[in-house]
Structure formats: C-alpha cells, structure tokens
Amino acid sequence: MFMSRVRIFAALIAAASASPVLAQEPEPAAETEESAVDGATAFAKALTADATTALTSDKSEAEQLADFQQVLADGMALDVIGKFMIGENRKAMSDEQLARYDAVFPGYLTKLYAEQFKDIVGKPLEVLEAKELGARDVIVRTKFDRPEGAPIMVDWRVRQLRSGERKAIDIIVQGVSIMLVKREEFSSFIATNGVDALLDRLDEEAAA
C-alpha cells in the first residue's frame, strides 16, 4: 500500500493527463508560474491552519471532528475526488446508487483524512518546495517537524478553478495518495463484491 514517493508522483502525472474525470474539469484562469505557486502555497498553509484550529478547540471530540470535516469540505474538490475514486464503475451505476455514493462520499473521505491529520495538528509547517504539475495544478511539498520521531511529509495537490477558487484535489501524507490508493481499492472491491456492498461499507466507515 505504501508507494515510494517516485511512484506516487509518476502516478499523479499519469492521472492528470489520462483521467477523463480530471480532464473534464474547467480550465483555470491564466496565471504566471510564480503567482500560481505562491497562491497554492498560501492555500496549503491556510488549510493547515484551519484544520489545526478545528482539531485543537475546546469543543468535544465529536464537534472537533465535525468542524474539521467542514474545513476539508470547503477546501477540497470533493466532487472531483469522488468521481475519480469511483472511476469507470460510475458509468454502470444506477441513479439511486450514484445519489447514495455522492451523499456518503464527503463524510467518508473527510473522516479518512481526520485519521491522517492526527500527527500533523499543531506541528510547525515548513514549505520545502512548490512546483506546477501540468497546466492547472501545483504540488506543494511540506514538512511537519515533531519533537520525537522523523518529520511528517505532506504534499498538497492544489488546483485553481475558472472561478478563481483554489481547491485541494489530493493530500499525500508520508508518500501515500489516498486518491490513488482508494481508486484502486474501490475498483477491486466492486469487482469482487459489487457496488451496493461498497456503498454499505462506505456508510459504515463514515458513521464509525
């Protein structure tokens, strides 16, 4: 499951050029390379700060999780990610199955990322580099230092939409892209168990 960083970035580039879902997204407004990189870097920092605020408040654990999930819902292009993860299986799904998937996916994914963020919250962020990936995306590579243990490496794939909004379409923690891993996992699970079984599983994990 844990791909090497080289394989992850190679897969990301392939996904950007080959995926019909990602290719159908609106073209962003033209930006210089410098402004695109600066904007994506500022976005990643702001998203991290908002996530930290949500997960370190005086609220109950359940309320913290709800606030964190809202931060991600606002900061991530969940519709793009959801379509990418379900892949070609979407074409064979009924309207009822699609509606159920679209309803459960945001809660499922944001809860999944909550687990990834546990070791990041409150740690100082250092931006190591940021560079354009294709014509529309920027990869922001960051490091979170810990008092004990190795730093946590997080790469943010940020896209600017035609509206001017920036959204994260992938957050790669310690070299693992949930977007790519789950796409493969969903496809394998559906091939063996069917779409309804996957939807049942997503419901259970989102509610756990």
mmCIF file of N, CA and C in Angstrom, residues 69-156:
data_model
loop_
_atom_site.group_PDB
_atom_site.id
_atom_site.type_symbol
_atom_site.label_atom_id
_atom_site.label_comp_id
_atom_site.label_asym_id
_atom_site.label_seq_id
_atom_site.Cartn_x
_atom_site.Cartn_y
_atom_site.Cartn_z
ATOM 1 N N GLN A 69 -14.115 18.228 9.430
ATOM 2 C CA GLN A 69 -14.698 17.733 8.187
ATOM 3 C C GLN A 69 -15.246 18.882 7.344
ATOM 4 N N GLN A 70 -15.761 19.913 8.005
ATOM 5 C CA GLN A 70 -16.255 21.070 7.272
ATOM 6 C C GLN A 70 -15.109 21.838 6.632
ATOM 7 N N VAL A 71 -13.970 21.938 7.338
ATOM 8 C CA VAL A 71 -12.785 22.586 6.770
ATOM 9 C C VAL A 71 -12.377 21.885 5.482
ATOM 10 N N LEU A 72 -12.342 20.571 5.519
ATOM 11 C CA LEU A 72 -11.953 19.820 4.330
ATOM 12 C C LEU A 72 -13.015 19.915 3.241
ATOM 13 N N ALA A 73 -14.281 19.901 3.633
ATOM 14 C CA ALA A 73 -15.347 20.021 2.639
ATOM 15 C C ALA A 73 -15.248 21.349 1.899
ATOM 16 N N ASP A 74 -14.844 22.403 2.622
ATOM 17 C CA ASP A 74 -14.677 23.717 1.998
ATOM 18 C C ASP A 74 -13.397 23.811 1.171
ATOM 19 N N GLY A 75 -12.356 23.097 1.595
ATOM 20 C CA GLY A 75 -11.045 23.249 0.979
ATOM 21 C C GLY A 75 -10.703 22.230 -0.086
ATOM 22 N N MET A 76 -11.478 21.151 -0.190
ATOM 23 C CA MET A 76 -11.171 20.104 -1.154
ATOM 24 C C MET A 76 -12.256 20.020 -2.219
ATOM 25 N N ALA A 77 -11.861 19.669 -3.420
ATOM 26 C CA ALA A 77 -12.810 19.474 -4.522
ATOM 27 C C ALA A 77 -13.370 18.059 -4.410
ATOM 28 N N LEU A 78 -14.298 17.868 -3.456
ATOM 29 C CA LEU A 78 -14.780 16.535 -3.142
ATOM 30 C C LEU A 78 -15.518 15.891 -4.313
ATOM 31 N N ASP A 79 -16.182 16.704 -5.139
ATOM 32 C CA ASP A 79 -16.878 16.125 -6.292
ATOM 33 C C ASP A 79 -15.892 15.546 -7.292
ATOM 34 N N VAL A 80 -14.799 16.259 -7.522
ATOM 35 C CA VAL A 80 -13.764 15.769 -8.443
ATOM 36 C C VAL A 80 -13.130 14.494 -7.894
ATOM 37 N N ILE A 81 -12.788 14.524 -6.612
ATOM 38 C CA ILE A 81 -12.125 13.378 -5.989
ATOM 39 C C ILE A 81 -13.047 12.162 -5.978
ATOM 40 N N GLY A 82 -14.319 12.390 -5.643
ATOM 41 C CA GLY A 82 -15.266 11.286 -5.590
ATOM 42 C C GLY A 82 -15.431 10.602 -6.932
ATOM 43 N N LYS A 83 -15.540 11.389 -8.001
ATOM 44 C CA LYS A 83 -15.673 10.812 -9.339
ATOM 45 C C LYS A 83 -14.409 10.065 -9.742
ATOM 46 N N PHE A 84 -13.263 10.620 -9.376
ATOM 47 C CA PHE A 84 -12.009 9.962 -9.732
ATOM 48 C C PHE A 84 -11.880 8.618 -9.010
ATOM 49 N N MET A 85 -12.236 8.583 -7.727
ATOM 50 C CA MET A 85 -12.066 7.354 -6.955
ATOM 51 C C MET A 85 -12.969 6.225 -7.449
ATOM 52 N N ILE A 86 -14.204 6.553 -7.839
ATOM 53 C CA ILE A 86 -15.111 5.500 -8.293
ATOM 54 C C ILE A 86 -14.794 5.092 -9.727
ATOM 55 N N GLY A 87 -14.136 5.977 -10.478
ATOM 56 C CA GLY A 87 -13.634 5.635 -11.807
ATOM 57 C C GLY A 87 -14.711 5.218 -12.801
ATOM 58 N N GLU A 88 -14.356 4.270 -13.652
ATOM 59 C CA GLU A 88 -15.246 3.823 -14.725
ATOM 60 C C GLU A 88 -16.484 3.118 -14.189
ATOM 61 N N ASN A 89 -16.436 2.674 -12.949
ATOM 62 C CA ASN A 89 -17.603 1.995 -12.366
ATOM 63 C C ASN A 89 -18.821 2.915 -12.331
ATOM 64 N N ARG A 90 -18.577 4.224 -12.316
ATOM 65 C CA ARG A 90 -19.674 5.183 -12.248
ATOM 66 C C ARG A 90 -20.635 5.034 -13.429
ATOM 67 N N LYS A 91 -20.106 4.666 -14.595
ATOM 68 C CA LYS A 91 -20.939 4.562 -15.791
ATOM 69 C C LYS A 91 -21.996 3.467 -15.671
ATOM 70 N N ALA A 92 -21.706 2.429 -14.876
ATOM 71 C CA ALA A 92 -22.634 1.302 -14.751
ATOM 72 C C ALA A 92 -23.551 1.424 -13.537
ATOM 73 N N MET A 93 -23.391 2.481 -12.755
ATOM 74 C CA MET A 93 -24.197 2.641 -11.543
ATOM 75 C C MET A 93 -25.555 3.250 -11.870
ATOM 76 N N SER A 94 -26.576 2.811 -11.132
ATOM 77 C CA SER A 94 -27.917 3.358 -11.314
ATOM 78 C C SER A 94 -27.986 4.765 -10.714
ATOM 79 N N ASP A 95 -29.047 5.501 -11.040
ATOM 80 C CA ASP A 95 -29.220 6.834 -10.476
ATOM 81 C C ASP A 95 -29.290 6.776 -8.949
ATOM 82 N N GLU A 96 -29.938 5.747 -8.432
ATOM 83 C CA GLU A 96 -30.052 5.586 -6.979
ATOM 84 C C GLU A 96 -28.681 5.336 -6.351
ATOM 85 N N GLN A 97 -27.883 4.491 -6.997
ATOM 86 C CA GLN A 97 -26.541 4.211 -6.476
ATOM 87 C C GLN A 97 -25.660 5.454 -6.536
ATOM 88 N N LEU A 98 -25.755 6.209 -7.618
ATOM 89 C CA LEU A 98 -24.971 7.435 -7.744
ATOM 90 C C LEU A 98 -25.353 8.441 -6.662
ATOM 91 N N ALA A 99 -26.648 8.587 -6.427
ATOM 92 C CA ALA A 99 -27.109 9.523 -5.408
ATOM 93 C C ALA A 99 -26.618 9.103 -4.028
ATOM 94 N N ARG A 100 -26.654 7.823 -3.768
ATOM 95 C CA ARG A 100 -26.188 7.312 -2.471
ATOM 96 C C ARG A 100 -24.682 7.521 -2.313
ATOM 97 N N TYR A 101 -23.938 7.251 -3.378
ATOM 98 C CA TYR A 101 -22.484 7.435 -3.336
ATOM 99 C C TYR A 101 -22.127 8.904 -3.122
ATOM 100 N N ASP A 102 -22.764 9.781 -3.885
ATOM 101 C CA ASP A 102 -22.466 11.209 -3.764
ATOM 102 C C ASP A 102 -22.824 11.745 -2.385
ATOM 103 N N ALA A 103 -23.811 11.142 -1.750
ATOM 104 C CA ALA A 103 -24.225 11.594 -0.415
ATOM 105 C C ALA A 103 -23.261 11.139 0.668
ATOM 106 N N VAL A 104 -22.763 9.918 0.563
ATOM 107 C CA VAL A 104 -21.925 9.369 1.635
ATOM 108 C C VAL A 104 -20.455 9.719 1.464
ATOM 109 N N PHE A 105 -20.018 9.979 0.235
ATOM 110 C CA PHE A 105 -18.585 10.145 -0.015
ATOM 111 C C PHE A 105 -17.933 11.284 0.771
ATOM 112 N N PRO A 106 -18.518 12.492 0.836
ATOM 113 C CA PRO A 106 -17.844 13.572 1.573
ATOM 114 C C PRO A 106 -17.550 13.216 3.029
ATOM 115 N N GLY A 107 -18.517 12.626 3.719
ATOM 116 C CA GLY A 107 -18.295 12.236 5.105
ATOM 117 C C GLY A 107 -17.263 11.136 5.237
ATOM 118 N N TYR A 108 -17.290 10.199 4.296
ATOM 119 C CA TYR A 108 -16.317 9.103 4.314
ATOM 120 C C TYR A 108 -14.895 9.619 4.140
ATOM 121 N N LEU A 109 -14.695 10.468 3.120
ATOM 122 C CA LEU A 109 -13.339 10.921 2.811
ATOM 123 C C LEU A 109 -12.791 11.846 3.894
ATOM 124 N N THR A 110 -13.615 12.779 4.361
ATOM 125 C CA THR A 110 -13.116 13.719 5.366
ATOM 126 C C THR A 110 -12.803 13.009 6.678
ATOM 127 N N LYS A 111 -13.552 11.974 7.001
ATOM 128 C CA LYS A 111 -13.222 11.207 8.211
ATOM 129 C C LYS A 111 -11.923 10.432 8.012
ATOM 130 N N LEU A 112 -11.722 9.944 6.811
ATOM 131 C CA LEU A 112 -10.488 9.229 6.498
ATOM 132 C C LEU A 112 -9.278 10.149 6.687
ATOM 133 N N TYR A 113 -9.398 11.397 6.230
ATOM 134 C CA TYR A 113 -8.303 12.348 6.379
ATOM 135 C C TYR A 113 -8.111 12.786 7.832
ATOM 136 N N ALA A 114 -9.165 12.735 8.623
ATOM 137 C CA ALA A 114 -9.026 13.092 10.040
ATOM 138 C C ALA A 114 -7.996 12.195 10.717
ATOM 139 N N GLU A 115 -8.003 10.929 10.357
ATOM 140 C CA GLU A 115 -7.018 9.997 10.917
ATOM 141 C C GLU A 115 -5.610 10.368 10.465
ATOM 142 N N GLN A 116 -5.473 10.784 9.201
ATOM 143 C CA GLN A 116 -4.172 11.158 8.667
ATOM 144 C C GLN A 116 -3.632 12.413 9.351
ATOM 145 N N PHE A 117 -4.514 13.306 9.761
ATOM 146 C CA PHE A 117 -4.096 14.587 10.307
ATOM 147 C C PHE A 117 -3.764 14.546 11.794
ATOM 148 N N LYS A 118 -4.025 13.446 12.461
ATOM 149 C CA LYS A 118 -3.805 13.384 13.913
ATOM 150 C C LYS A 118 -2.368 13.740 14.289
ATOM 151 N N ASP A 119 -1.412 13.265 13.518
ATOM 152 C CA ASP A 119 0.002 13.501 13.835
ATOM 153 C C ASP A 119 0.522 14.818 13.271
ATOM 154 N N ILE A 120 -0.334 15.585 12.599
ATOM 155 C CA ILE A 120 0.089 16.840 11.979
ATOM 156 C C ILE A 120 -0.347 18.048 12.791
ATOM 157 N N VAL A 121 -1.503 17.926 13.430
ATOM 158 C CA VAL A 121 -2.116 19.062 14.123
ATOM 159 C C VAL A 121 -1.166 19.688 15.136
ATOM 160 N N GLY A 122 -1.018 21.006 15.024
ATOM 161 C CA GLY A 122 -0.206 21.746 15.983
ATOM 162 C C GLY A 122 1.286 21.734 15.725
ATOM 163 N N LYS A 123 1.724 20.995 14.712
ATOM 164 C CA LYS A 123 3.153 20.926 14.418
ATOM 165 C C LYS A 123 3.530 22.065 13.458
ATOM 166 N N PRO A 124 4.744 22.599 13.598
ATOM 167 C CA PRO A 124 5.169 23.684 12.696
ATOM 168 C C PRO A 124 5.341 23.180 11.269
ATOM 169 N N LEU A 125 4.826 23.954 10.318
ATOM 170 C CA LEU A 125 4.873 23.585 8.910
ATOM 171 C C LEU A 125 6.021 24.313 8.225
ATOM 172 N N GLU A 126 6.767 23.573 7.424
ATOM 173 C CA GLU A 126 7.823 24.167 6.600
ATOM 174 C C GLU A 126 7.575 23.791 5.150
ATOM 175 N N VAL A 127 7.483 24.791 4.287
ATOM 176 C CA VAL A 127 7.311 24.538 2.860
ATOM 177 C C VAL A 127 8.681 24.263 2.251
ATOM 178 N N LEU A 128 8.844 23.090 1.692
ATOM 179 C CA LEU A 128 10.123 22.702 1.106
ATOM 180 C C LEU A 128 10.247 23.157 -0.344
ATOM 181 N N GLU A 129 9.189 22.991 -1.106
ATOM 182 C CA GLU A 129 9.184 23.430 -2.491
ATOM 183 C C GLU A 129 7.761 23.407 -3.023
ATOM 184 N N ALA A 130 7.538 24.112 -4.088
ATOM 185 C CA ALA A 130 6.248 24.091 -4.768
ATOM 186 C C ALA A 130 6.513 24.224 -6.260
ATOM 187 N N LYS A 131 5.845 23.423 -7.046
ATOM 188 C CA LYS A 131 6.068 23.478 -8.483
ATOM 189 C C LYS A 131 4.795 23.099 -9.227
ATOM 190 N N GLU A 132 4.661 23.649 -10.426
ATOM 191 C CA GLU A 132 3.491 23.365 -11.240
ATOM 192 C C GLU A 132 3.520 21.915 -11.729
ATOM 193 N N LEU A 133 2.341 21.321 -11.787
ATOM 194 C CA LEU A 133 2.178 19.965 -12.296
ATOM 195 C C LEU A 133 1.171 20.042 -13.431
ATOM 196 N N GLY A 134 1.642 19.996 -14.649
ATOM 197 C CA GLY A 134 0.764 20.194 -15.782
ATOM 198 C C GLY A 134 0.355 21.660 -15.888
ATOM 199 N N ALA A 135 -0.760 21.907 -16.560
ATOM 200 C CA ALA A 135 -1.183 23.283 -16.825
ATOM 201 C C ALA A 135 -2.051 23.863 -15.719
ATOM 202 N N ARG A 136 -2.591 23.006 -14.825
ATOM 203 C CA ARG A 136 -3.614 23.502 -13.915
ATOM 204 C C ARG A 136 -3.301 23.317 -12.432
ATOM 205 N N ASP A 137 -2.383 22.447 -12.097
ATOM 206 C CA ASP A 137 -2.172 22.088 -10.702
ATOM 207 C C ASP A 137 -0.799 22.513 -10.203
ATOM 208 N N VAL A 138 -0.707 22.652 -8.897
ATOM 209 C CA VAL A 138 0.566 22.918 -8.227
ATOM 210 C C VAL A 138 0.728 21.899 -7.107
ATOM 211 N N ILE A 139 1.895 21.307 -7.014
ATOM 212 C CA ILE A 139 2.226 20.427 -5.893
ATOM 213 C C ILE A 139 3.033 21.244 -4.885
ATOM 214 N N VAL A 140 2.528 21.310 -3.652
ATOM 215 C CA VAL A 140 3.226 21.997 -2.570
ATOM 216 C C VAL A 140 3.742 20.933 -1.610
ATOM 217 N N ARG A 141 5.049 20.826 -1.513
ATOM 218 C CA ARG A 141 5.663 19.824 -0.637
ATOM 219 C C ARG A 141 6.000 20.472 0.699
ATOM 220 N N THR A 142 5.482 19.900 1.785
ATOM 221 C CA THR A 142 5.686 20.475 3.112
ATOM 222 C C THR A 142 6.213 19.437 4.086
ATOM 223 N N LYS A 143 6.737 19.950 5.197
ATOM 224 C CA LYS A 143 7.276 19.086 6.246
ATOM 225 C C LYS A 143 6.767 19.576 7.597
ATOM 226 N N PHE A 144 6.329 18.639 8.431
ATOM 227 C CA PHE A 144 5.894 18.955 9.786
ATOM 228 C C PHE A 144 6.875 18.305 10.757
ATOM 229 N N ASP A 145 7.619 19.104 11.479
ATOM 230 C CA ASP A 145 8.584 18.576 12.437
ATOM 231 C C ASP A 145 7.897 18.125 13.717
ATOM 232 N N ARG A 146 8.430 17.055 14.319
ATOM 233 C CA ARG A 146 7.921 16.549 15.591
ATOM 234 C C ARG A 146 9.053 16.526 16.615
ATOM 235 N N PRO A 147 8.729 16.735 17.897
ATOM 236 C CA PRO A 147 9.765 16.674 18.931
ATOM 237 C C PRO A 147 10.477 15.321 18.950
ATOM 238 N N GLU A 148 9.717 14.278 18.676
ATOM 239 C CA GLU A 148 10.279 12.928 18.633
ATOM 240 C C GLU A 148 9.880 12.268 17.321
ATOM 241 N N GLY A 149 10.787 11.534 16.753
ATOM 242 C CA GLY A 149 10.487 10.848 15.507
ATOM 243 C C GLY A 149 10.799 11.695 14.284
ATOM 244 N N ALA A 150 10.720 11.043 13.147
ATOM 245 C CA ALA A 150 11.020 11.716 11.879
ATOM 246 C C ALA A 150 9.926 12.712 11.529
ATOM 247 N N PRO A 151 10.255 13.735 10.750
ATOM 248 C CA PRO A 151 9.229 14.692 10.300
ATOM 249 C C PRO A 151 8.151 13.988 9.477
ATOM 250 N N ILE A 152 6.979 14.583 9.444
ATOM 251 C CA ILE A 152 5.889 14.073 8.625
ATOM 252 C C ILE A 152 5.862 14.871 7.332
ATOM 253 N N MET A 153 5.942 14.177 6.211
ATOM 254 C CA MET A 153 5.958 14.819 4.912
ATOM 255 C C MET A 153 4.551 14.817 4.323
ATOM 256 N N VAL A 154 4.109 15.982 3.875
ATOM 257 C CA VAL A 154 2.774 16.109 3.283
ATOM 258 C C VAL A 154 2.875 16.904 1.986
ATOM 259 N N ASP A 155 2.354 16.340 0.916
ATOM 260 C CA ASP A 155 2.295 17.019 -0.378
ATOM 261 C C ASP A 155 0.840 17.371 -0.675
ATOM 262 N N TRP A 156 0.636 18.616 -1.100
ATOM 263 C CA TRP A 156 -0.706 19.116 -1.396
ATOM 264 C C TRP A 156 -0.807 19.348 -2.903
#
